[in-house]
XYZ file of C-alpha atoms in Angstrom:
436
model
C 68.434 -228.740 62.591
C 72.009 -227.957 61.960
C 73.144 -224.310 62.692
C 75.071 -222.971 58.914
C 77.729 -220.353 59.006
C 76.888 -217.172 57.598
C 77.873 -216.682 53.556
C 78.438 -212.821 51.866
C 79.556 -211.933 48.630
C 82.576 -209.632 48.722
C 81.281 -207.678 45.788
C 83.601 -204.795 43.835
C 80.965 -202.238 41.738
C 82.525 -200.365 39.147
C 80.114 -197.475 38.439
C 81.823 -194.230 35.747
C 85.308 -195.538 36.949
C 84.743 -195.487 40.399
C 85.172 -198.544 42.405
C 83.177 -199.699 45.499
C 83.762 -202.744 48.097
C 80.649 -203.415 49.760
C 80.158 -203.361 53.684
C 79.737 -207.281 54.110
C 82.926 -207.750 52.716
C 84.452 -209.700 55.484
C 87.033 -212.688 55.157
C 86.230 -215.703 53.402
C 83.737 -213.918 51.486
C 82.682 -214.996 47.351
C 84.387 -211.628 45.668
C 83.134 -210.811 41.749
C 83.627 -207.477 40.293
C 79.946 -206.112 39.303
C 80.151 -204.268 35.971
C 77.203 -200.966 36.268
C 76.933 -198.597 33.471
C 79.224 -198.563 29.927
C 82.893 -198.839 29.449
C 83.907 -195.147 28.492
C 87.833 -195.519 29.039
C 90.611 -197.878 27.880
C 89.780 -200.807 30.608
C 91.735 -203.622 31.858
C 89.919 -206.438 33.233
C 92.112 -209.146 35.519
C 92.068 -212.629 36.236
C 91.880 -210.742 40.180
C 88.922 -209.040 39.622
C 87.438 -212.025 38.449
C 84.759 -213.234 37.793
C 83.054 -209.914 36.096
C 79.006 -209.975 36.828
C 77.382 -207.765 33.812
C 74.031 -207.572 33.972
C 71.852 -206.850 31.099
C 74.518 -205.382 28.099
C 77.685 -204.011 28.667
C 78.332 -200.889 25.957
C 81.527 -200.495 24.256
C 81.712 -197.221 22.227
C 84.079 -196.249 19.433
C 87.714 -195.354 20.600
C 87.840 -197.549 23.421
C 89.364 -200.928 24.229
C 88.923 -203.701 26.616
C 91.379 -205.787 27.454
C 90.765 -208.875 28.634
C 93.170 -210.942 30.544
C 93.791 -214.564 30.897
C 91.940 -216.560 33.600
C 88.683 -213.870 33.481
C 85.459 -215.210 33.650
C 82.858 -213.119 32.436
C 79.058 -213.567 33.496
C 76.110 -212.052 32.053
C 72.633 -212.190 33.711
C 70.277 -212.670 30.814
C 67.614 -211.359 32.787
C 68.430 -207.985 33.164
C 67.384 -206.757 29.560
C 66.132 -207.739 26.514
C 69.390 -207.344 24.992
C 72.160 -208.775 27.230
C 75.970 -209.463 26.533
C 78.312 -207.180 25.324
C 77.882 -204.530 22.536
C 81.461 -203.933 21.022
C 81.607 -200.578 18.241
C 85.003 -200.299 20.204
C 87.175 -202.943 20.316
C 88.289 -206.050 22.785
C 90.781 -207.841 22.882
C 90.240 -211.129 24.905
C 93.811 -212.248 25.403
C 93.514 -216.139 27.017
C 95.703 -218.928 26.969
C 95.478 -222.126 26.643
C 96.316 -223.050 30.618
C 94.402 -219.792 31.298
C 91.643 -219.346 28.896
C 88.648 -216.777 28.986
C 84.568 -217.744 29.702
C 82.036 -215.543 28.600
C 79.035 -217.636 29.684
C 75.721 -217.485 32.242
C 75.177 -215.784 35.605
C 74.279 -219.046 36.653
C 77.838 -221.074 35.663
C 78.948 -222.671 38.058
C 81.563 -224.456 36.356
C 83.883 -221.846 36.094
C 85.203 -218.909 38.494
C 83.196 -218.575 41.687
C 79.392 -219.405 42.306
C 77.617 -215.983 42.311
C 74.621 -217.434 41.841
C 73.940 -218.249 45.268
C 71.190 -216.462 47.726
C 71.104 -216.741 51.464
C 68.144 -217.741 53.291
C 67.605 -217.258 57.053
C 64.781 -219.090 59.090
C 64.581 -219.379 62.596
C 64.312 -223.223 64.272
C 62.249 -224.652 66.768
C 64.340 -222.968 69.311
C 63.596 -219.484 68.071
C 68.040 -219.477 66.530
C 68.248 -218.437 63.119
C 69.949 -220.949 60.999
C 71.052 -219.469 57.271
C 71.362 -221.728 54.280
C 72.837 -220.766 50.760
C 70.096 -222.002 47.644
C 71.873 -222.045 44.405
C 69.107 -220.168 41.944
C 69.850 -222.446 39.258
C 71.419 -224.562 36.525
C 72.497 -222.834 33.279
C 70.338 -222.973 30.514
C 71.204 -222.566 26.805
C 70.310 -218.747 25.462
C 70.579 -217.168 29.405
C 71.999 -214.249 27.791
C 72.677 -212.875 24.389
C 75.812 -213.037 21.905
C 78.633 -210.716 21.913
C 77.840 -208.404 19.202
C 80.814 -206.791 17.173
C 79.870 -203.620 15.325
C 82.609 -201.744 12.818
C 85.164 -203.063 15.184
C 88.922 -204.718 14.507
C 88.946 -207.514 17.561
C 90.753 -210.558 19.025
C 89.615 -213.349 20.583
C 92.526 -215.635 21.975
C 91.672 -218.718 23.745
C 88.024 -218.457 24.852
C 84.969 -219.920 26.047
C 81.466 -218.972 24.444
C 78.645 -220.871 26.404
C 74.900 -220.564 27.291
C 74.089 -217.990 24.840
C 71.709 -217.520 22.728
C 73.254 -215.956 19.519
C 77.021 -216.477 20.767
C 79.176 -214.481 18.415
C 77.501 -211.274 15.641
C 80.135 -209.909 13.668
C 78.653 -207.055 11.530
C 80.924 -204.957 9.336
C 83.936 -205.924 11.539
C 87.022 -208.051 11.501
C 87.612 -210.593 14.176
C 91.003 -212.651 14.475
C 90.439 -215.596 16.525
C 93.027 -218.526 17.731
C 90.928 -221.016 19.937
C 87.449 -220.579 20.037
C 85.316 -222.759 21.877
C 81.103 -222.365 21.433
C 79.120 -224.831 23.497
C 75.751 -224.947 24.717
C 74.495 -222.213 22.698
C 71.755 -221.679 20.517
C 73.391 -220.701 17.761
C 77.055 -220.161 16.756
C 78.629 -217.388 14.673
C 76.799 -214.881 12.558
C 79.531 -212.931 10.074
C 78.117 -210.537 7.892
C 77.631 -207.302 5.943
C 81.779 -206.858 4.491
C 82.965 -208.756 7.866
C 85.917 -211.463 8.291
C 86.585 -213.790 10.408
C 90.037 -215.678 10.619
C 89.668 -218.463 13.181
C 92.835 -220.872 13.767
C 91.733 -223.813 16.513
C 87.889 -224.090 16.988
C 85.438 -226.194 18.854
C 81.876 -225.384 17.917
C 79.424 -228.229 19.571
C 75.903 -228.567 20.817
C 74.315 -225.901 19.244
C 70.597 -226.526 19.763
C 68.248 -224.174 17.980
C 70.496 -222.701 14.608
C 73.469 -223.071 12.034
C 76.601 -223.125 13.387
C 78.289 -220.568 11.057
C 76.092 -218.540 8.545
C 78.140 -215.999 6.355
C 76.702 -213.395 3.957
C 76.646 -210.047 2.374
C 79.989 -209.825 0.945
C 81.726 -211.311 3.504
C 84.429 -213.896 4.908
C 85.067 -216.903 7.244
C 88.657 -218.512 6.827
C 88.895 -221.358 9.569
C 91.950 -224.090 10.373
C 91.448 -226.953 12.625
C 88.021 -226.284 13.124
C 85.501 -229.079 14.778
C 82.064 -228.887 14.052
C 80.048 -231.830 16.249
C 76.333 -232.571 17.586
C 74.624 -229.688 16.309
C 70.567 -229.490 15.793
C 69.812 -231.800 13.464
C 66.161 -230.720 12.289
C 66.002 -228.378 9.363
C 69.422 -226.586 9.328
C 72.726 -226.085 8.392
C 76.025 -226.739 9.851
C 77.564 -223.943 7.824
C 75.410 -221.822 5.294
C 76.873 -218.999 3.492
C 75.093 -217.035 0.472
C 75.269 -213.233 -1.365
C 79.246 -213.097 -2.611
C 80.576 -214.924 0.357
C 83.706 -216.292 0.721
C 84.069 -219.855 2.683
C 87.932 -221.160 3.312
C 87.962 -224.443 5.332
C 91.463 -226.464 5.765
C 92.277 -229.104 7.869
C 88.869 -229.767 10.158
C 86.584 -231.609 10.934
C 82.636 -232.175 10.492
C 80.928 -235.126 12.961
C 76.935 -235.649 12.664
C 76.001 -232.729 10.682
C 71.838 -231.809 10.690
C 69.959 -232.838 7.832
C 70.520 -230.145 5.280
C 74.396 -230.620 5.219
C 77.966 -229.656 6.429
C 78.167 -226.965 4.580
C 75.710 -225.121 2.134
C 76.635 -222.437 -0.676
C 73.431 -220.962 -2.060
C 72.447 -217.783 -4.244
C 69.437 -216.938 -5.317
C 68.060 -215.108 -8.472
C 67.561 -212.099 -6.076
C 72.277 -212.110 -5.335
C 73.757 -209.695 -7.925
C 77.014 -212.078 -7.260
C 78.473 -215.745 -6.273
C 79.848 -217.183 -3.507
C 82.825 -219.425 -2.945
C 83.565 -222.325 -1.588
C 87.417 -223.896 -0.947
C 87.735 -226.835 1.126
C 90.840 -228.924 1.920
C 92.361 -231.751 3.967
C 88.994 -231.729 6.456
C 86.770 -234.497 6.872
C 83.450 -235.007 7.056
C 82.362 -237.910 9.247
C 78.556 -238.174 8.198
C 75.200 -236.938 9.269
C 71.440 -237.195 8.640
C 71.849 -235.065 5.442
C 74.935 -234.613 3.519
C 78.476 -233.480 3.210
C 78.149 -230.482 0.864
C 74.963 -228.985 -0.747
C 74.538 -226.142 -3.560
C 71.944 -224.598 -5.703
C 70.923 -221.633 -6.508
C 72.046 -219.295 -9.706
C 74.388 -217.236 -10.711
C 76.956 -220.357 -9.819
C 79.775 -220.680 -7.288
C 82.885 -221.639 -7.316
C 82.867 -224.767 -5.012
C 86.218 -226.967 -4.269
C 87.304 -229.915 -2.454
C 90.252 -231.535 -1.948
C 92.050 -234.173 0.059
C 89.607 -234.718 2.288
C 87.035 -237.684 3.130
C 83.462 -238.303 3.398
C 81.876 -241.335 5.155
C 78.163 -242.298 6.911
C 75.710 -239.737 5.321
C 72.112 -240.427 4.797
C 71.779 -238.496 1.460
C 74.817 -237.604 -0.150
C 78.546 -236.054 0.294
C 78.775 -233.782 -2.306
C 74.867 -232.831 -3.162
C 75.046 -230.305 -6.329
C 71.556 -228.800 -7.783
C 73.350 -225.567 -9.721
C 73.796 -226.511 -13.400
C 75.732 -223.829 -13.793
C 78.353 -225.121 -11.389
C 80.617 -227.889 -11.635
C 82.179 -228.756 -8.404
C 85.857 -229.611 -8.476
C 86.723 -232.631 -6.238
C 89.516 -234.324 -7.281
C 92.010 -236.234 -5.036
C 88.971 -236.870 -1.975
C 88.171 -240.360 -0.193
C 84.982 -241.586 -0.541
C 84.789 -244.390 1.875
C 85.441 -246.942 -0.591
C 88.512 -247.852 -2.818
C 86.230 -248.060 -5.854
C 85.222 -244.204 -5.843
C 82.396 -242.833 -5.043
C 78.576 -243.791 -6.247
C 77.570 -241.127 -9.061
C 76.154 -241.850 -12.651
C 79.564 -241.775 -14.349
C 80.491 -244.692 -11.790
C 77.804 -246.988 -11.327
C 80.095 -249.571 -9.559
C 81.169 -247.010 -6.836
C 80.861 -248.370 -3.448
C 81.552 -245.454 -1.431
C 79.518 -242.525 -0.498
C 77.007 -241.486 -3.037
C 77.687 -238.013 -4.841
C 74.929 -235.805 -6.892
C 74.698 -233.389 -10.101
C 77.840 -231.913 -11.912
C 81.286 -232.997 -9.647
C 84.455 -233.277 -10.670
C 85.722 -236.470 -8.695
C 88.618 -238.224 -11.320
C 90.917 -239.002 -10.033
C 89.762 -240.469 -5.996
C 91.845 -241.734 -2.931
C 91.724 -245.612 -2.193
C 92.556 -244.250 1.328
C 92.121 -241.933 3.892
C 94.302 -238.836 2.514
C 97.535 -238.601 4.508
C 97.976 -236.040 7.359
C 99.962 -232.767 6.559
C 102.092 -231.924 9.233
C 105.822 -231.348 9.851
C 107.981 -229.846 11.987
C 111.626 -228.002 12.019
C 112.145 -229.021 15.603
C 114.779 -231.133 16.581
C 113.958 -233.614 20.071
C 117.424 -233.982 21.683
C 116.533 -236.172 24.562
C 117.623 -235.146 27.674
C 118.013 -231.528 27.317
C 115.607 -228.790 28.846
C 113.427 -227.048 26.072
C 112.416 -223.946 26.432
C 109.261 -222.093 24.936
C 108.751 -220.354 21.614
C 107.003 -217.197 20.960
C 106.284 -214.789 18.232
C 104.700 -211.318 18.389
C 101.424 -210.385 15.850
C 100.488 -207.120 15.859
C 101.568 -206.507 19.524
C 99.719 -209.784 20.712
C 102.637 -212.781 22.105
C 102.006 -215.753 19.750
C 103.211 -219.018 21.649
C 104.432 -221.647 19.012
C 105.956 -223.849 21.122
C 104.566 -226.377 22.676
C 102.245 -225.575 19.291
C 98.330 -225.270 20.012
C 97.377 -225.681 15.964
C 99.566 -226.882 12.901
C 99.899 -222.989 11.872
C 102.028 -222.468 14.546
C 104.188 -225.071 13.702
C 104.397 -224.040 10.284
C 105.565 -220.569 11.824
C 109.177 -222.692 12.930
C 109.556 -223.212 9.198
C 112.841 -223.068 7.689
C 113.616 -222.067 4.623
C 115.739 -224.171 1.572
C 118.726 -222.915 3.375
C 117.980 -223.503 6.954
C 117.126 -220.053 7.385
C 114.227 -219.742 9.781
C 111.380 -217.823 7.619
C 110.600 -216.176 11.113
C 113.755 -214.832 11.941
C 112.054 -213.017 15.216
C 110.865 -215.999 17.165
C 111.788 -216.268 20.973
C 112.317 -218.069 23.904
C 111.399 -217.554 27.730
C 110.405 -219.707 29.862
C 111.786 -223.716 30.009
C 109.056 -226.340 29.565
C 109.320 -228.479 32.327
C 107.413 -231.605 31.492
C 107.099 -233.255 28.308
C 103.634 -233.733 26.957
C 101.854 -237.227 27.820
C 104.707 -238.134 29.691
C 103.726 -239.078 33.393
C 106.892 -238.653 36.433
């Protein structure tokens, strides 16, 4: 039998802001920062100490921040409590990029930031020698751990990873700002509710296996650009639900398979003292096993779409049971130069549509992309990178991760820039796509 070296974990605790290295430290050693007991001052964590272990929940109290840096990887071990994850009444701020982004996923991860799943086991062999072999304890599953729960809390999420959770994001009574958001692998997706909003520029939300994707309620808000919405549980659910005076704002994304209720679904009931809304543009919706967008329910909504396209569902795109409601969809493709199927077009050889809508005048075609750009290519010449401040967060525009932030290099009539505090710092050194 071969003889295996040794492994040890080189393992910082941080217990009431002290901070311990562990005798086996030795060189060569797996190092993770173990998170014991709450947060109770302003904390930094770095892409150093990283990756963070938290096992169980991690407490944030009012008054105090976390900052997050780029590059951390944060692992929670489910197993540790029944409630596991972190529990924000503070507030984080989760500051990634896109070369350095931040993972809050499972103890068992492997895919990102060091293996710290790993246990040593020592047996002697024939010859009486101990030999020592490292067993990984696992693969990760989806819902090892919880959902990062924001509670009365102004946050930011920029750049990050959301996997192997079981609720992923619970905004309650908060505001969240969010640029790059990627949910994977995860039970469920985002749950915004009770006078919350949530801005989200640049999403990826995909292979959620149990739940909705997005559910919105109780007086509150979800405002998303460039969002993707793809392979979610297809049995019984919703892509995106939203009910009780709700407000849904959806512009240039994208829906791909949605589960057999629909896309997106605006409800509210006899039991809602008021109506939610629905505005929809430039997205498209790219089928599924149920259909594009569904609503019932009384008192009525206010439900638009426009320039986008719907193609390959199994009921309807536009599915409307409120008779109270007509919904306004004017200027959308329906797969088919000749409109869409309905009543009122009995020749229509594109995607059927249901109930009251609103769909004189259609596109023959796929609507056009909106996009544009005040920068000017001079070949040649070094370019450098462009960068905004928002409320004391850098913003980079340039090289652009979203069309917002090329929108942000406007220029006015004039010429004028309409940001006149934009800056530059470091030189880009490579153009994108372009191979040496």
């Amino acid at each position: 039998m071969r003889k295996l070296g040794q492994y040890f974990l080189l393992v910082a605790v941080v217990v009431g802001g002290s901070f311990f290295i562990s005798p086996e430290a030795q060189a060569g050693a797996v190092a993770f920062t173990e998170i014991s007991g709450d947060i109770t001052t302003n904390t930094t964590w770095t892409k150093a100490g990283s990756p963070y272990l938290v096992r169980g929940s991690l407490y944030i109290p009012p008054g105090i921040t976390l900052t997050v840096e780029p590059g951390v990887v944060v692992k929670i071990d489910g197993s540790a409590s029944s409630f596991s994850g972190l529990d924000i009444l503070g507030t984080i701020n989760a500051l990634g990029t896109s070369e350095d982004p931040i993972y809050f996923t499972s103890f068992y991860d492997d895919e990102v930031g060091t293996s710290i799943d790993d246990e040593e086991i020592c047996l002697p062999d024939d010859s009486g020698e101990e030999v020592c072999e490292s067993l990984d304890l696992g693969d990760p599953l989806v819902g090892d751990w919880g959902e990062l729960y924001f509670d009365n809390t102004n946050s930011v999420l920029r750049n990050v990873f959301v996997r192997y959770s079981e609720y992923s994001i619970t905004v309650y009574k908060s505001s969240l700002d969010i640029e790059n958001l990627t949910v994977e692998h995860s039970e469920t997706g985002l749950v915004v509710y009770e006078n919350s909003t949530v801005e989200i520029a640049g999403g990826h939300l995909a292979d959620i296996t149990a739940g909705e994707t997005v559910v919105i309620f109780n007086n509150s808000s979800f405002s998303a650009e460039n969002l993707t919405v793809e392979n979610i549980y297809p049995f019984f659910n919703d892509a995106i639900v939203l009910f009780n005076n709700s407000d849904l704002f959806l512009r240039e994304s994208l829906f791909k398979d949605c589960p057999d209720n629909a896309c997106v679904t605006v409800f509210d009931g006899r039991n809602y003292a008021n109506s939610s809304s629905v505005s929809i543009e430039n997205t498209v919706f790219e089928g599924g096993v149920g259909s594009g967008l569904l609503t019932f329910g009384s008192p009525p909504a206010s439900v638009s779409v426009a320039s986008s396209s719907f193609g390959s569902f199994d009921f309807f795109a536009i599915e409307n049971y409120n008779r109270n409601l007509i919904v306004k969809a004017e200027n959308n493709y329906w797969d088919d130069p000749s409109g869409p199927l309905h009543k009122t077009n009995p020749n229509g050889l594109g995607q059927a549509i249901y109930g009251l809508v609103d769909f004189e005048p259609w596109l023959e075609n796929y609507p056009p992309v909106s996009c544009c750009s005040s920068v000017l290519f001079l070949p040649g010449l070094e370019a450098s990178r462009l960068y905004l401040m928002k409320d004391g967060n850098e913003n980079q525009l340039w090289e652009p991760n979203r069309n917002l932030d090329i929108e942000k290099l406007y220029l006015d009539q004039n010429g004028v820039p309409i940001n006149s505090n934009v800056y530059t710092r470091d030189i880009i050194e490579e153009g994108l796509g372009v191979q040496n």
